[in-house]
CSV table of C-alpha atoms and ligand atoms in Angstrom, one decimal:
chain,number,residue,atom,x,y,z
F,1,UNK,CA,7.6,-7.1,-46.2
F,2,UNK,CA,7.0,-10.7,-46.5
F,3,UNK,CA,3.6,-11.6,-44.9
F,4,UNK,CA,4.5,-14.3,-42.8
F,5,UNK,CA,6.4,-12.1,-40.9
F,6,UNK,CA,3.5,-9.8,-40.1
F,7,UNK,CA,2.4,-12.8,-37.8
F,8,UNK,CA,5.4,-13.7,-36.2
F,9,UNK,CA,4.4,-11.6,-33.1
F,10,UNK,CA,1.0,-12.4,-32.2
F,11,UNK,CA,-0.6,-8.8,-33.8
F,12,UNK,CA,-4.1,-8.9,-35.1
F,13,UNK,CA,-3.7,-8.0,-38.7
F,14,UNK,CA,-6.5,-6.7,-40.8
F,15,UNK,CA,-5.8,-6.8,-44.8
F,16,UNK,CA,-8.5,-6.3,-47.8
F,17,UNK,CA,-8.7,-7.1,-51.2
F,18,UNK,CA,-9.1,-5.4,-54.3
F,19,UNK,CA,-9.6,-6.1,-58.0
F,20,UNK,CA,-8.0,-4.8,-61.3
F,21,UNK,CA,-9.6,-3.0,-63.9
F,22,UNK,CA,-10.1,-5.2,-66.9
F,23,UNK,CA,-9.1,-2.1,-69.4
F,24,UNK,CA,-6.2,0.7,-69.2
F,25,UNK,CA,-9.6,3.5,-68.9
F,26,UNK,CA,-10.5,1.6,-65.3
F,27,UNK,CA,-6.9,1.9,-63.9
F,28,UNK,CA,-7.1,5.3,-62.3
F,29,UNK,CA,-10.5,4.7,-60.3
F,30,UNK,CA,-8.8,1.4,-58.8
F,31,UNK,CA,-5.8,3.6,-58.0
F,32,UNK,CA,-7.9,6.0,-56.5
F,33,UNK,CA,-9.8,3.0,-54.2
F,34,UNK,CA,-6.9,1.6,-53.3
F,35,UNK,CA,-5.4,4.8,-52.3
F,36,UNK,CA,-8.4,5.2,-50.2
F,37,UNK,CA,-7.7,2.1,-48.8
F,38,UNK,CA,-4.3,2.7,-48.0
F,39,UNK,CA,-5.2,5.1,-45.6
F,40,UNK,CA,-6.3,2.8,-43.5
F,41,UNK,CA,-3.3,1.5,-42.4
F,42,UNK,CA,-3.4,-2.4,-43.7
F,43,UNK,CA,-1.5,-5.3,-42.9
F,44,UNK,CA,-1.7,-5.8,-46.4
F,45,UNK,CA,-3.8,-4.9,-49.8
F,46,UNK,CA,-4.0,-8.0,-51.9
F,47,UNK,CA,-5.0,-8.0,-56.1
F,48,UNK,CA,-6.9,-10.4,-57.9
F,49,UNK,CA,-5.8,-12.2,-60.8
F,50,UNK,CA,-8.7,-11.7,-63.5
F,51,UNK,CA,-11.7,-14.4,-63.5
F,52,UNK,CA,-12.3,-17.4,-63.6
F,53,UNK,CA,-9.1,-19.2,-64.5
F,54,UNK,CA,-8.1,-16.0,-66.8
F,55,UNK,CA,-4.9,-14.3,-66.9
F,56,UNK,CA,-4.9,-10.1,-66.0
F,57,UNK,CA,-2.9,-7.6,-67.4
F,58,UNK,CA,-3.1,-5.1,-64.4
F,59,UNK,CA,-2.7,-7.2,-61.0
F,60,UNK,CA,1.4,-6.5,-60.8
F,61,UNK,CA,0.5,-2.7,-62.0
F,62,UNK,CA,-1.6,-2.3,-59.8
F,63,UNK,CA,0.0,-4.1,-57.0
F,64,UNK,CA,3.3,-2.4,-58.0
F,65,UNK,CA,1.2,1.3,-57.4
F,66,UNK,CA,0.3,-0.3,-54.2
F,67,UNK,CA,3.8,-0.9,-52.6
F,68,UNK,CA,5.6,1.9,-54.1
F,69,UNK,CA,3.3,4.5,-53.9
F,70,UNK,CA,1.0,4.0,-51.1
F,71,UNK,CA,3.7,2.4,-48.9
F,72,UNK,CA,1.7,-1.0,-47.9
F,73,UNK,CA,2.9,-4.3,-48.3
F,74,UNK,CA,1.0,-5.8,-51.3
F,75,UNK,CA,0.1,-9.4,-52.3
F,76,UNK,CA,-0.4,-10.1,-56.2
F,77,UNK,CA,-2.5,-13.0,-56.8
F,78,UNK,CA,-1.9,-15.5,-59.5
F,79,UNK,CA,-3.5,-18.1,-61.3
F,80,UNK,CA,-2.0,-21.2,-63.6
F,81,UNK,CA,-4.6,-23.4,-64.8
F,82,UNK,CA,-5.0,-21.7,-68.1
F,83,UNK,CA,-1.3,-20.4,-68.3
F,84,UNK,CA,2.4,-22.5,-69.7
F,85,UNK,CA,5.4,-22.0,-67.5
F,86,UNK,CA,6.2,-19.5,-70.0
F,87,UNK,CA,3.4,-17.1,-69.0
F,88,UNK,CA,4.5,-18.1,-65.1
F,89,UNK,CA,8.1,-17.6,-65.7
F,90,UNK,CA,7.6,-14.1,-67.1
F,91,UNK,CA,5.0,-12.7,-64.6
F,92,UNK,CA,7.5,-14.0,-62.1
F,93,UNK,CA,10.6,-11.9,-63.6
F,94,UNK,CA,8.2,-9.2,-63.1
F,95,UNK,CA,6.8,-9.5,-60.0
F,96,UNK,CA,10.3,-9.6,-58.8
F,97,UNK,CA,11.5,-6.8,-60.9
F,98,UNK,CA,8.5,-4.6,-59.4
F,99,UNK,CA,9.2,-5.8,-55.7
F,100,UNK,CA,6.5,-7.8,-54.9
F,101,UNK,CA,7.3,-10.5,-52.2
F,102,UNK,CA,4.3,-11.7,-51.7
F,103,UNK,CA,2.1,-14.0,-54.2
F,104,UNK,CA,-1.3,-15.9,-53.4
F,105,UNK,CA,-0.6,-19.4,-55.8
F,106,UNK,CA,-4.2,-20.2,-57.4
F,107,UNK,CA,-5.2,-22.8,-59.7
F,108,UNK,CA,-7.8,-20.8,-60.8
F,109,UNK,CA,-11.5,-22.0,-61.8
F,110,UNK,CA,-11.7,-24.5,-65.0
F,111,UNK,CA,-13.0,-22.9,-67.7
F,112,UNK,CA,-16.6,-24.9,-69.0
F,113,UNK,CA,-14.3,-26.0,-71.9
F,114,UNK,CA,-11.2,-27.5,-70.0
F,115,UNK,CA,-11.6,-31.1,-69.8
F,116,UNK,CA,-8.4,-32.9,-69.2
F,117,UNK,CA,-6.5,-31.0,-67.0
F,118,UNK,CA,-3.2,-34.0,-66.9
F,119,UNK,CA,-2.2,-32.6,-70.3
F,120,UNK,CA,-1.4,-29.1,-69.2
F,121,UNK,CA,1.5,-27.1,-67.3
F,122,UNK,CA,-0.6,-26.7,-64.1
F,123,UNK,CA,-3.1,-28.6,-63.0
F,124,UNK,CA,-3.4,-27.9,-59.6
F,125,UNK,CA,-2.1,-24.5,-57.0
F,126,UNK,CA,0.5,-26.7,-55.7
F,127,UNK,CA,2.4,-26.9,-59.0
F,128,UNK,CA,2.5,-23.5,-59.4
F,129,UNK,CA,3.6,-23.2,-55.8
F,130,UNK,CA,6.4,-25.6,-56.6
F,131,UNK,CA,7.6,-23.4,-59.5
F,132,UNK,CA,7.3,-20.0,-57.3
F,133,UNK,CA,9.5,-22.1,-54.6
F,134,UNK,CA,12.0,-23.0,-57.1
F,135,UNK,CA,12.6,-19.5,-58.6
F,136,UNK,CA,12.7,-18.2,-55.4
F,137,UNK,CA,12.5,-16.1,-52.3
F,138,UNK,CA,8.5,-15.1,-52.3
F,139,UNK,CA,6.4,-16.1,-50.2
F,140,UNK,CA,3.4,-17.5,-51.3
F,141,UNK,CA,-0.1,-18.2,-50.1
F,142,UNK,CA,-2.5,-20.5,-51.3
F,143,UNK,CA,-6.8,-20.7,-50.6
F,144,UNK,CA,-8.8,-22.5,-48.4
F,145,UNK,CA,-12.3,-23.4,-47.5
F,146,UNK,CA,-13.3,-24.4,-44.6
F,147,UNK,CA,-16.5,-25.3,-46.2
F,148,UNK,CA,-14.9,-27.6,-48.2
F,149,UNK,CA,-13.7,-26.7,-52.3
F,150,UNK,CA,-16.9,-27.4,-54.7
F,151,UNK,CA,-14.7,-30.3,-56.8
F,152,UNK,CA,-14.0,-31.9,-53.4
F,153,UNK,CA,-16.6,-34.9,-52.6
F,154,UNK,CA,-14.9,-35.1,-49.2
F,155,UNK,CA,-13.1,-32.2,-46.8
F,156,UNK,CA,-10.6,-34.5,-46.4
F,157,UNK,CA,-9.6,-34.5,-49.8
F,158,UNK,CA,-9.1,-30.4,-49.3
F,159,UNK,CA,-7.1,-31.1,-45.7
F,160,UNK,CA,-4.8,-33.8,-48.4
F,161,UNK,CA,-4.6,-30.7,-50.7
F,162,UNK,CA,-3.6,-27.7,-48.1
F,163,UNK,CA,-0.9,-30.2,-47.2
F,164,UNK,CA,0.7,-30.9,-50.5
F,165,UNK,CA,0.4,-27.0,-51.1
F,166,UNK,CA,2.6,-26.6,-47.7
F,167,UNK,CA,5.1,-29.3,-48.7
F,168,UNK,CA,5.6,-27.1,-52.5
F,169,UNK,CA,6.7,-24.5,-49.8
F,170,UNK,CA,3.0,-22.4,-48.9
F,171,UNK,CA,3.7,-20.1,-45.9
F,172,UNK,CA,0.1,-19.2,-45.4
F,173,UNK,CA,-3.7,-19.5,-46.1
F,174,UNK,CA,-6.6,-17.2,-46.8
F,175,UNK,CA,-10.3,-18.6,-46.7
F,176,UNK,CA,-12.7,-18.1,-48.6
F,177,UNK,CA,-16.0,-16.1,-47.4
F,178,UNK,CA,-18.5,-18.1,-44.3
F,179,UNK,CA,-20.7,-16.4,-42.4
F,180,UNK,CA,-20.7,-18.5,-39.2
F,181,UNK,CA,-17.3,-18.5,-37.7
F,182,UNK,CA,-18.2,-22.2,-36.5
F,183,UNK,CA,-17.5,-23.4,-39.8
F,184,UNK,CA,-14.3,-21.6,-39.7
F,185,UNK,CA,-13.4,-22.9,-35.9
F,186,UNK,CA,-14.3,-26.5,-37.2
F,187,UNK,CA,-11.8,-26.5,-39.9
F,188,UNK,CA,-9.2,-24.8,-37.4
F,189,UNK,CA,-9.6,-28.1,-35.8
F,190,UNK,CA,-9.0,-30.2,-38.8
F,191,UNK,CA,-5.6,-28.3,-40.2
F,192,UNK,CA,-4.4,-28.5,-36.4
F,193,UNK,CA,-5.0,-32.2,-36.2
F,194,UNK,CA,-3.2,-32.9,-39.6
F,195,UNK,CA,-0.3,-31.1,-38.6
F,196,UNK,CA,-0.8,-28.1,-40.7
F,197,UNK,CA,0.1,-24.7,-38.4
F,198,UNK,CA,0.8,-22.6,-40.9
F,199,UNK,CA,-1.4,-19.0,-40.3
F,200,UNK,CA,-4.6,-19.4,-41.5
F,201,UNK,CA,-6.1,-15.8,-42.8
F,202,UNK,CA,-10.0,-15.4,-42.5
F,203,UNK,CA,-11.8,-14.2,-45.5
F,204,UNK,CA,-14.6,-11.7,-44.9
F,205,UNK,CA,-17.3,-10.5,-46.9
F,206,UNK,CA,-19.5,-7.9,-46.0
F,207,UNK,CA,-22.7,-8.3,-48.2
F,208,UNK,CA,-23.9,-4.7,-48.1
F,209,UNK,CA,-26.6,-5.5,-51.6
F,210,UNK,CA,-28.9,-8.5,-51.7
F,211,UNK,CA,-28.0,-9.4,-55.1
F,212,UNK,CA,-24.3,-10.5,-53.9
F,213,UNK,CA,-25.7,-13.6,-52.1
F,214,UNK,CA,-27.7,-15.3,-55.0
F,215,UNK,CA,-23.7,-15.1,-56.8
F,216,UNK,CA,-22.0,-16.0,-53.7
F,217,UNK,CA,-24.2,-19.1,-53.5
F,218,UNK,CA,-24.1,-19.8,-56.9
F,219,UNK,CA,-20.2,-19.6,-56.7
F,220,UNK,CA,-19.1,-21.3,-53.7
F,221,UNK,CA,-22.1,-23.0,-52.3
F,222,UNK,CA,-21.6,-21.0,-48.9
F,223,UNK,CA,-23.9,-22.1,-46.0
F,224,UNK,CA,-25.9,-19.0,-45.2
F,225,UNK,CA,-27.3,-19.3,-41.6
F,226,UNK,CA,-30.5,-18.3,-40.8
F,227,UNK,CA,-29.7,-15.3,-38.8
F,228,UNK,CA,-28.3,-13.5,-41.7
F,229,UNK,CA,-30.9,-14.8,-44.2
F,230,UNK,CA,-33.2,-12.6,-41.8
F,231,UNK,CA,-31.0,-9.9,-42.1
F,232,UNK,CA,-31.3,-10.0,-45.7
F,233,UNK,CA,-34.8,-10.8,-45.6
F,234,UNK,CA,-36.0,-7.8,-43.4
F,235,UNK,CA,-33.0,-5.6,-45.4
F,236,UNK,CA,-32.3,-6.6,-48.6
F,237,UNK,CA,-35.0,-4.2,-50.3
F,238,UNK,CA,-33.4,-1.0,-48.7
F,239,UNK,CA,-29.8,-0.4,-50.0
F,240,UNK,CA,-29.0,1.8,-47.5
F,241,UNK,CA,-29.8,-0.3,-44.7
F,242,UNK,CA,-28.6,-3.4,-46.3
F,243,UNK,CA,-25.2,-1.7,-46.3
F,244,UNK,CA,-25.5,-1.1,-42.7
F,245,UNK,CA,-26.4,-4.2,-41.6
F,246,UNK,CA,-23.6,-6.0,-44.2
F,247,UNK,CA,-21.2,-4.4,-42.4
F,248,UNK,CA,-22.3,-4.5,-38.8
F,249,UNK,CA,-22.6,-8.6,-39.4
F,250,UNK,CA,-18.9,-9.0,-41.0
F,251,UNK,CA,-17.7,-6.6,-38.0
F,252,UNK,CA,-19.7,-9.0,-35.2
F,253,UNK,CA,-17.9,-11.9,-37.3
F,254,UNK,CA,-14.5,-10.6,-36.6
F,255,UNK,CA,-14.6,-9.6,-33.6
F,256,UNK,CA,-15.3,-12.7,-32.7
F,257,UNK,CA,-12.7,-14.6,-34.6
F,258,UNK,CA,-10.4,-11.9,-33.1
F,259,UNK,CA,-11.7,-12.8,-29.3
F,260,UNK,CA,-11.1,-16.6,-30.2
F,261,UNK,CA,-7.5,-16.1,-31.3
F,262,UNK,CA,-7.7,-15.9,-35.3
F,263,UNK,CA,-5.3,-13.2,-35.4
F,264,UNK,CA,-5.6,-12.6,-39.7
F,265,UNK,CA,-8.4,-11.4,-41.0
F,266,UNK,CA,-8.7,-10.3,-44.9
F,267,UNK,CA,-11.7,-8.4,-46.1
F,268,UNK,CA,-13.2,-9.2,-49.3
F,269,UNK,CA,-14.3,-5.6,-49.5
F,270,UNK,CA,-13.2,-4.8,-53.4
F,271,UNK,CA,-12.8,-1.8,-54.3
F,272,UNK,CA,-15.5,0.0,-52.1
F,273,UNK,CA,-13.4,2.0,-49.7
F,274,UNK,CA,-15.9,3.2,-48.2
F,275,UNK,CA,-16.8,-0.4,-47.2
F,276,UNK,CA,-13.0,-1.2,-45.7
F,277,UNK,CA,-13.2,2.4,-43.8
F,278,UNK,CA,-16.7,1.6,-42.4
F,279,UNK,CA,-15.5,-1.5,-41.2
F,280,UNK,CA,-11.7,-0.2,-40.1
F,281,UNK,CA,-13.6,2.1,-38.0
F,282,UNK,CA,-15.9,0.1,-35.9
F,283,UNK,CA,-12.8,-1.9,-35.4
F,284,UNK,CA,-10.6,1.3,-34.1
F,285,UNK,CA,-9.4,0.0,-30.6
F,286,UNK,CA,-8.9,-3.7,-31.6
F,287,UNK,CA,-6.8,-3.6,-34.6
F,288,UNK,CA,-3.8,-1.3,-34.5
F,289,UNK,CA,-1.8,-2.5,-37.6
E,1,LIG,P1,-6.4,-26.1,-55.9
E,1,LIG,O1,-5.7,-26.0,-54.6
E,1,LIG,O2,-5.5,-26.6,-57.0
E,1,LIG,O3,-7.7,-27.0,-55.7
E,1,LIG,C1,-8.6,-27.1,-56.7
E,1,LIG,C2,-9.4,-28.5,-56.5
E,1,LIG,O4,-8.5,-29.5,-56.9
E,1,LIG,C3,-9.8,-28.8,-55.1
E,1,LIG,O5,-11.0,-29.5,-55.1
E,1,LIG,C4,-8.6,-29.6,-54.5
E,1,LIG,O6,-9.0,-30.4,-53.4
E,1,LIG,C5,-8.3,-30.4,-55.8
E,1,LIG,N1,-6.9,-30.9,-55.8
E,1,LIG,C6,-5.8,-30.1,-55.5
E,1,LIG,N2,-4.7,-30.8,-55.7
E,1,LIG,C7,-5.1,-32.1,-56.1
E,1,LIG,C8,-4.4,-33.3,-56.5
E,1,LIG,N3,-3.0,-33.3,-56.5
E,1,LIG,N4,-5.1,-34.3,-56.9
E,1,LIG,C9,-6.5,-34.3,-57.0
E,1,LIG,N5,-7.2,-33.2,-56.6
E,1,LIG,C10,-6.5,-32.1,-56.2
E,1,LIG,N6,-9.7,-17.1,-58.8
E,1,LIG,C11,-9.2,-16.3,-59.8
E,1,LIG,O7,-9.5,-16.5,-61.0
E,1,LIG,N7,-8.5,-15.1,-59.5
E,1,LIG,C12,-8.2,-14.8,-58.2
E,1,LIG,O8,-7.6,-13.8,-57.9
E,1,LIG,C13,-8.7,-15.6,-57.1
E,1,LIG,N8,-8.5,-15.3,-55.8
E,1,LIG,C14,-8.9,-16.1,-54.8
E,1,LIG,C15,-8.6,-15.8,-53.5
E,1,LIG,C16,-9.1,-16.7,-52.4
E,1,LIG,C17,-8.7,-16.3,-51.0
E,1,LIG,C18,-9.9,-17.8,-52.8
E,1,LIG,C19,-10.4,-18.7,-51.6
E,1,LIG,C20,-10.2,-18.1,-54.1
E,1,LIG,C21,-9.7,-17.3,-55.1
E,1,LIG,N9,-10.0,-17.6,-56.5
E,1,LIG,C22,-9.5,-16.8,-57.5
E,1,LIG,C23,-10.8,-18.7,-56.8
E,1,LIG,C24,-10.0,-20.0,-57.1
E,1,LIG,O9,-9.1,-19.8,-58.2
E,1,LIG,C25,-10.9,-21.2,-57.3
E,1,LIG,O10,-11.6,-21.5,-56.1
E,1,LIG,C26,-10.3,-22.4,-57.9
E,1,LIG,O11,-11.4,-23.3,-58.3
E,1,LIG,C27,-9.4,-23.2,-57.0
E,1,LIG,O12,-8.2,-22.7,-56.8
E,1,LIG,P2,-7.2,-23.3,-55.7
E,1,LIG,O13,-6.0,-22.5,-55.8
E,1,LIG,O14,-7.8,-23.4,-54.4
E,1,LIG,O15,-7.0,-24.7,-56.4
C-alpha cells in the first residue's frame, strides 16, 4: 500500500521506526522486534538507511521481511549524498523487485570529510527524489524540521527546500523529534502559508534513558522545554522510572497533536517493542489503524 493513501480518509495513523542490523549476526533480533512490532497493527513500519550519510546492506531485507512476512506496509529509507546513480539505480531495481512502494528520499548527513558537495551525483534529497520520480511509481517521502535543519541559517530556507522536494514529486513529510507540539503547530502554519499541503507526519521520541538527550541535542539541536528537563531531572537517575515517564510525555504529546488535527504520527521507537507496545496501548481507543 502506498502511504499516501493511508491518509486519504481522515484516519489517525500511528507508524514506528526501526533500524537495521549493521551485520548478518544482528538480523534475527531486528526480525524478532519488528515482528513484535507488527503486532501492533501499524499504519506503517519504516527502516533506516545506515548512519550518517552511509549506505546499509539490510534496510530492503529487512523491509522486504516486513511486508511479506508480517503483512504491514513498509517504508525503506534511503540516502544519496555518499552514493552514484549507480548505487541508486540498483537499490531501486530492488526495492521494486522486493515490493516496496514506499521510500523516505534522504540526503543523508555529510560526512566530516565531504567538502564540495556540487561535484557529486546527489547533493541534496530532492535530486534523489527526482530520480525515484523518474524511474517510477513509488511514492516517496522526504524529512522535515520544524525546528529548522542545522545547515539552514534561516527556516525559510528549509520552507524553500520542502517545496523543491514537492515539485521532484514528494507525497509526504515526516519530522524530525520536538518535544513541544508548539514548535510543530508553528511550522504547520508556515508549510500552509507557502502552499505546501502535502501530509505532514509527526516524529516522536520517547526518551525512556537520560543519556538519549545529551545525543539528541548534540544531533539536532532540539529545544528541550523546561517541563521535560524536570522530568529528566527528577528521573533520569532511575531507569525504570525514566522509561515510564518517556513514554507517558510522548503519549501526552500525541494525544495532543491527535486532538489538534495532525492525523500522522511516526514513533521513533527503534527497535524496542516494548517501547511501541507501551505506547500503542495507552493510545487503545484513539488510534484504530
Ligand atoms: P536535504 O533536504 O537535502 O537538506 C539538507 C540541507 O540542505 C538543509 O539545510 C536544506 O535546507 C539544504 N538544501 C536542500 N536543498 C538545497 C538547495 N537546492 N540549495 C541549497 N540548500 C539546500 N539519516 C540517515 O543517514 N539515515 C536515515 O535513515 C535517516 N532517516 C531520517 C528520517 C527522518 C524522519 C529525518 C528527519 C532524518 C533522517 N536522517 C537519516 C537524517 C538526515 O539524513 C539528515 O538530517 C541530513 O542532514 C539531511 O537530510 P535531508 O534529506 O533532510 O536533506
Amino acid at each position: 500500500m502506498k502511504i499516501i493513501d493511508l491518509f486519504k480518509n481522515g484516519k489517525q495513523v500511528i507508524s514506528y521506526e526501526v533500524f537495521p542490523p549493521k551485520t548478518s549476526s544482528g538480523f534475527e533480533s531486528v526480525q524478532l522486534a519488528t515482528k513484535e512490532i507488527a503486532k501492533l497493527n501499524p499504519g506503517f513500519i519504516s527502516v533506516t538507511y545506515g548512519a550518517s550519510g552511509g549506505t546499509s546492506d539490510y534496510t530492503i531485507d529487512i523491509a522486504s521481511d516486513i511486508q511479506k512476512n508480517l503483512d504491514v506496509t513498509s517504508l525503506a529509507h534511503l540516502t544519496c549524498v555518499t552514493s552514484n546513480k549507480e548505487t541508486i539505480i540498483n537499490q531501486l531495481k530492488k526495492l521494486k523487485e522486493n515490493n516496496i512502494e514506499n521510500i523516505l528520499a534522504l540526503r543523508g548527513d555529510l560526512p566530516s570529510h565531504m567538502k564540495d558537495l556540487k561535484s557529486r551525483d546527489y547533493s541534496y534529497a530532492s535530486d534523489l527524489m527526482k530520480d525515484i520520480n523518474e524511474f517510477g511509481d513509488f511514492c516517496i517521502g522526504g524529512a522535515c524540521y520544524p525546528e529548522g535543519h542545522v545547515e539552514s541559517e534561516h527556516l525559510v530556507d528549509d520552507i524553500k527546500t520542502i517545496k523543491s522536494k514537492v515539485d521532484m514529486g514528494c507525497k509526504f513529510l515526516i519530522t524530525q523529534m520536538f518535544f513541544d507540539n508548539n514548535i510543530l503547530y508553528n511550522f504547520l502554519y508556515k508549510l500552509r502559508d507557502a502552499g505546501i499541503d502535502i501530509p505532514v507526519i509527526a516524529g516522536i521520541m520517547p526518551v525512556t534513558n537520560a543519556k538519549q538527550i545529551k545525543r539528541i541535542v548534540e544531533l539536532s539541536g532540539t529545544y528541550l522545554p523546561q517541563r521535560f528537563k524536570t522530568v529528566v531531572d527528577k528521573f533520569g537517575h532511575n531507569p525504570k522510572a525514566m522509561a515510564q515517564a518517556g513514554i507517558a510525555y510522548a503519549t501526552e504529546q500525541i494525544i495532543g497533536l491527535y486532538a489538534n488535527g495532525v492525523n500522522g504520527i511516526h514513533v521513533y521507537s527503534m527497535n524496542k517493542p516494548e517501547i511501541a507496545s507501551a505506547i500503542h496501548n495507552n493510545l487503545s481507543e484513539i488510534v484504530n489503524n
